[in-house]
Coordinates of C-alpha atoms in Angstrom, one line a residue:
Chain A
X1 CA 88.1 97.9 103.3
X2 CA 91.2 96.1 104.3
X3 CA 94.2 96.8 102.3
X4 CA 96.4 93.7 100.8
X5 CA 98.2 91.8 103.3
X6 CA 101.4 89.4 103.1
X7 CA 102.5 86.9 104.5
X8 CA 105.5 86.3 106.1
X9 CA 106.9 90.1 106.4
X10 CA 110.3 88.6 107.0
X11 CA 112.5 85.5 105.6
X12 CA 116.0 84.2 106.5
X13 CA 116.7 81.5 104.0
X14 CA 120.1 79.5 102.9
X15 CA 121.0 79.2 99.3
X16 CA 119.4 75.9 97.7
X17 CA 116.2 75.9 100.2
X18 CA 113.3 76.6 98.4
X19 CA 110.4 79.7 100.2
X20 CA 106.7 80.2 99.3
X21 CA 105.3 83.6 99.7
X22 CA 101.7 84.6 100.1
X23 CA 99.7 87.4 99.0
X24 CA 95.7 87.8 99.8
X25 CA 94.7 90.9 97.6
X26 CA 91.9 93.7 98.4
X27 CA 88.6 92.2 98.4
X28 CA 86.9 92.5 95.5
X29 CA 90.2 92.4 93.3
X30 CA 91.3 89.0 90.8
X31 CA 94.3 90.7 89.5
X32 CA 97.7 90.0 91.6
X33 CA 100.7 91.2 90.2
X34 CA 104.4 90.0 91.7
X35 CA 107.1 92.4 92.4
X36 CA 110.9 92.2 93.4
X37 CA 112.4 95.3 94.9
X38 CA 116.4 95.7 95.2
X39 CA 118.8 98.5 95.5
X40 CA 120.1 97.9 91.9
X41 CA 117.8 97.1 89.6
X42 CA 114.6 98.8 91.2
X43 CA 111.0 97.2 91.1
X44 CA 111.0 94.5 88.5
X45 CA 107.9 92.5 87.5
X46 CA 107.5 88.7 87.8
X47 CA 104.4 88.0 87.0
X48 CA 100.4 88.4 86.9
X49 CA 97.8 86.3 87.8
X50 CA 93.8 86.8 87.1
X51 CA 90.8 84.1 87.8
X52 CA 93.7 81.9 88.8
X53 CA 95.3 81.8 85.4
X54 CA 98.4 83.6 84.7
X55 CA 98.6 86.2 82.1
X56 CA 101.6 87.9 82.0
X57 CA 105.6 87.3 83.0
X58 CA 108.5 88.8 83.4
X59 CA 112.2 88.1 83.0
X60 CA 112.9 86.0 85.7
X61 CA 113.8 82.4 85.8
X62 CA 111.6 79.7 85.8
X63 CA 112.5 79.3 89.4
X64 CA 110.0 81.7 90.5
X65 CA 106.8 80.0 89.8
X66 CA 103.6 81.4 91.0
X67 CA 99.9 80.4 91.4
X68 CA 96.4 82.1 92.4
X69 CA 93.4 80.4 93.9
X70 CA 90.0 80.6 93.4
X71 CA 89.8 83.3 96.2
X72 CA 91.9 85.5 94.2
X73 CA 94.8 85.2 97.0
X74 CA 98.4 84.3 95.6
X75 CA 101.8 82.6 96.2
X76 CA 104.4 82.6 94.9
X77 CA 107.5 80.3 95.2
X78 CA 111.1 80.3 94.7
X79 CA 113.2 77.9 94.8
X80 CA 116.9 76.7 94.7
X81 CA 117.5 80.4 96.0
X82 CA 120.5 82.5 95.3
X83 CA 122.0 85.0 97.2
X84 CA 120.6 87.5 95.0
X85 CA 117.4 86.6 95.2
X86 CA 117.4 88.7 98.5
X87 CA 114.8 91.2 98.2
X88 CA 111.4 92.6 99.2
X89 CA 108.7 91.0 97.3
X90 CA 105.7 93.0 96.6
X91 CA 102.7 92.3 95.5
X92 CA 100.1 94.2 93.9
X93 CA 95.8 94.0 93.7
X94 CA 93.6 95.3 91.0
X95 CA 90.4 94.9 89.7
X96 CA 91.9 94.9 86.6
X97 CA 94.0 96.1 83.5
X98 CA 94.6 99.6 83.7
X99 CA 93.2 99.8 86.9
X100 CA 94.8 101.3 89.9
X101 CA 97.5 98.9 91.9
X102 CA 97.8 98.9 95.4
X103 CA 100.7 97.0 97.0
X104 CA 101.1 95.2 100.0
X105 CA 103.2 95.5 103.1
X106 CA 105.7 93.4 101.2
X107 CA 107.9 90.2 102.8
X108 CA 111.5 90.7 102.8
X109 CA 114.2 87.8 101.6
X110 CA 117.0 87.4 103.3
X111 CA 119.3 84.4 101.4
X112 CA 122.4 83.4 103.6
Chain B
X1 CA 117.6 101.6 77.9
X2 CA 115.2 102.2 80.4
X3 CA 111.7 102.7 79.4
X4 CA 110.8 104.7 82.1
X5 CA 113.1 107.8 83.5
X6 CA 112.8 110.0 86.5
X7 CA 114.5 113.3 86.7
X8 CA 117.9 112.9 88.5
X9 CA 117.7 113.2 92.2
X10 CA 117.8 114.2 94.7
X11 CA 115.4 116.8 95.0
X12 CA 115.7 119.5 97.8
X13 CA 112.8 121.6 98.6
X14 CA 112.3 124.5 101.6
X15 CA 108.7 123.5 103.4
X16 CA 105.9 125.5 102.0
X17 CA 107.4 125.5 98.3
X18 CA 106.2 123.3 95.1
X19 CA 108.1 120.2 94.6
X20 CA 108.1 119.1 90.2
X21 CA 108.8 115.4 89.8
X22 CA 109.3 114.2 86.1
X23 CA 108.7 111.4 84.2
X24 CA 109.2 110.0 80.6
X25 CA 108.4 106.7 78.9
X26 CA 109.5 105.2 75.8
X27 CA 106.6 103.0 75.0
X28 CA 103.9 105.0 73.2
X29 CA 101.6 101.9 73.9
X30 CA 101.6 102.6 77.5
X31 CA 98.0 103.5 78.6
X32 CA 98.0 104.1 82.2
X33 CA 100.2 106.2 84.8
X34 CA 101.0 105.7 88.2
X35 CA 102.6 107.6 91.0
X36 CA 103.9 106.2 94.0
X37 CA 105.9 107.5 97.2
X38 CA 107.8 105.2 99.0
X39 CA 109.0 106.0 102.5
X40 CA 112.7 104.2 103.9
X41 CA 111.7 100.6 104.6
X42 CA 107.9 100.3 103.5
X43 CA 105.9 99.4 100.4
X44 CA 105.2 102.0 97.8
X45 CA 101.8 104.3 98.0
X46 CA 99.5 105.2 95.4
X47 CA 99.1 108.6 95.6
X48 CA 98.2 109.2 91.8
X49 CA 96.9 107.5 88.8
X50 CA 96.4 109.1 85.4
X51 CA 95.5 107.6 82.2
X52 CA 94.1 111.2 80.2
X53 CA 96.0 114.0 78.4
X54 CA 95.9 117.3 81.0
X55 CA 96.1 117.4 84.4
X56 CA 94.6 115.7 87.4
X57 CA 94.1 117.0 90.7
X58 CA 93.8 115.3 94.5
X59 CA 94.4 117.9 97.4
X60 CA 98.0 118.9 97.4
X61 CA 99.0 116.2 94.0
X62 CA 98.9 117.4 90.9
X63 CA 99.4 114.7 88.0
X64 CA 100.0 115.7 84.5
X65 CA 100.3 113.5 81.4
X66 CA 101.5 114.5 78.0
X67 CA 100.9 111.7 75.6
X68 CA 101.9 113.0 72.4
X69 CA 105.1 114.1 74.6
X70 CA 105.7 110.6 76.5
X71 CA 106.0 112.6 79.6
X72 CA 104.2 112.5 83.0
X73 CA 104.9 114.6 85.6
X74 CA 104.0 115.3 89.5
X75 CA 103.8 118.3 91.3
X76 CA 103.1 118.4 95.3
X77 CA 102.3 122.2 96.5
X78 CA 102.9 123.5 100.0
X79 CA 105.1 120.5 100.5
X80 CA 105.7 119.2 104.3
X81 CA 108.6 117.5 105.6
X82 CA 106.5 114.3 105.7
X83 CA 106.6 114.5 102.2
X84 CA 109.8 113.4 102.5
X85 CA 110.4 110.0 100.7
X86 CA 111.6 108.2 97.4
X87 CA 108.7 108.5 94.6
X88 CA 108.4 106.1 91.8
X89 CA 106.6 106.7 88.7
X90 CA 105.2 103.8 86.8
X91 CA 103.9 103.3 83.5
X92 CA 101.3 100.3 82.2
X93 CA 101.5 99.3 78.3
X94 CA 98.1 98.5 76.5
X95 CA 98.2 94.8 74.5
X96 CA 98.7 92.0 76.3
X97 CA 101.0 93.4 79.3
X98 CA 98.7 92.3 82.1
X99 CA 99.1 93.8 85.6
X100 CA 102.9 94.7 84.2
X101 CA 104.0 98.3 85.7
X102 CA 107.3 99.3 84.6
X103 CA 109.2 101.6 86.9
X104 CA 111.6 104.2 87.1
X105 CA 114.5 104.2 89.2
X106 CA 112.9 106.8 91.1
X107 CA 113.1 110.4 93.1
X108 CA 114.2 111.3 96.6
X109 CA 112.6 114.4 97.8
X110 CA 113.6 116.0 101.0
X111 CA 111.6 118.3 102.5
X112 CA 113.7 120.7 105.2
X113 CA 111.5 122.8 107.4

């Protein structure tokens, strides 16, 4: 069974551009879960999507936006970027709540 | 505060010998358990999951969960240098906290031959 992939696995953006990030999760899964990873503040959750509707956020700004399609696989977008929103994003399949999650290879932001 | 806490790292352990990661969480609504290892500059594993009072068993992993304590624990036996890695435990509330993991800061664990 193939695992969850992402796509890119590497970004270079400049502050203000705008990236979209895509996750495609294990078949069989509809629950995607969003994940930024930094040095400082760890893995924080963005947000959770299921049969294309989105069921849970976290604390981030409404500049990370996200959607999921109707074969389960995910994007999500940032945009205006910061220079902190450097990062590896992660993302996460499930078949569901309290299910295991397995994460993907990740895509790491760069913001110059 | 953090509502999940590893146990201060890092961890040094000789090869052969049992490595004892800890974990609490503050929320006593949280439901399911997760471990993960991490290794420098890749995604985190699953390499536990644990939603029952007592222990849990796969190979070399041993998971334990204490609800009434709000503690969670792993313990890896006859641990090999490969074992060496960052390893992140996770917690998942019950409700309406879909697909949410909350994560400690995590614990570095070096294995020296």
């Amino acid at each position: 069974k193939a695992g969850v992939t992402q796509t890119p696995r590497y970004l270079i953006k400049t502050r203000g551009q705008q990236v979209t990030l895509s996750c495609s999760p294990i078949s069989g899964h509809r629950s995607v879960s969003w994940y930024q990873q930094t040095p400082g503040q760890g893995l924080q959750f963005l947000f959770e999507y299921f049969s294309e509707t989105q069921r849970n956020k976290g604390n981030f700004p409404g500049r990370f936006s996200g959607r999921q399609f109707s074969n389960s696989r995910s994007e999500m977008n940032v945009s205006t970027l910061e220079l902190g929103d450097s990062a590896l994003y992660l993302c996460a399949s499930s078949s569901g709540w309290g299910q295991e999650q397995f994460f993907g290879p990740g895509t790491r932001l760069t913001v110059l | 505060q953090k509502e999940v806490e590893q146990n201060s790292g890092p961890l040094s352990v000789p090869e052969g010998a049992i490595a004892s990661l800890n974990c609490t969480y503050s929320d006593r609504g949280s439901q399911s358990f997760f471990w993960y290892r991490q290794y420098s500059g890749k995604s985190p594993e699953l390499i536990m999951f644990i939603y029952s009072n007592g222990d849990k068993e796969d190979g070399r992993f041993t998971a334990q969960l204490n609800k009434a304590s709000q503690y969670v624990s792993l313990l890896i036996r006859d641990s090999q240098p490969s074992d060496s890695a960052t390893y992140l435990c996770a917690a998942e509330a019950g409700g309406t906290s879909y697909g949410k993991l909350t994560f400690g800061q995590g614990t570095i664990l070096t294995v020296h031959p």
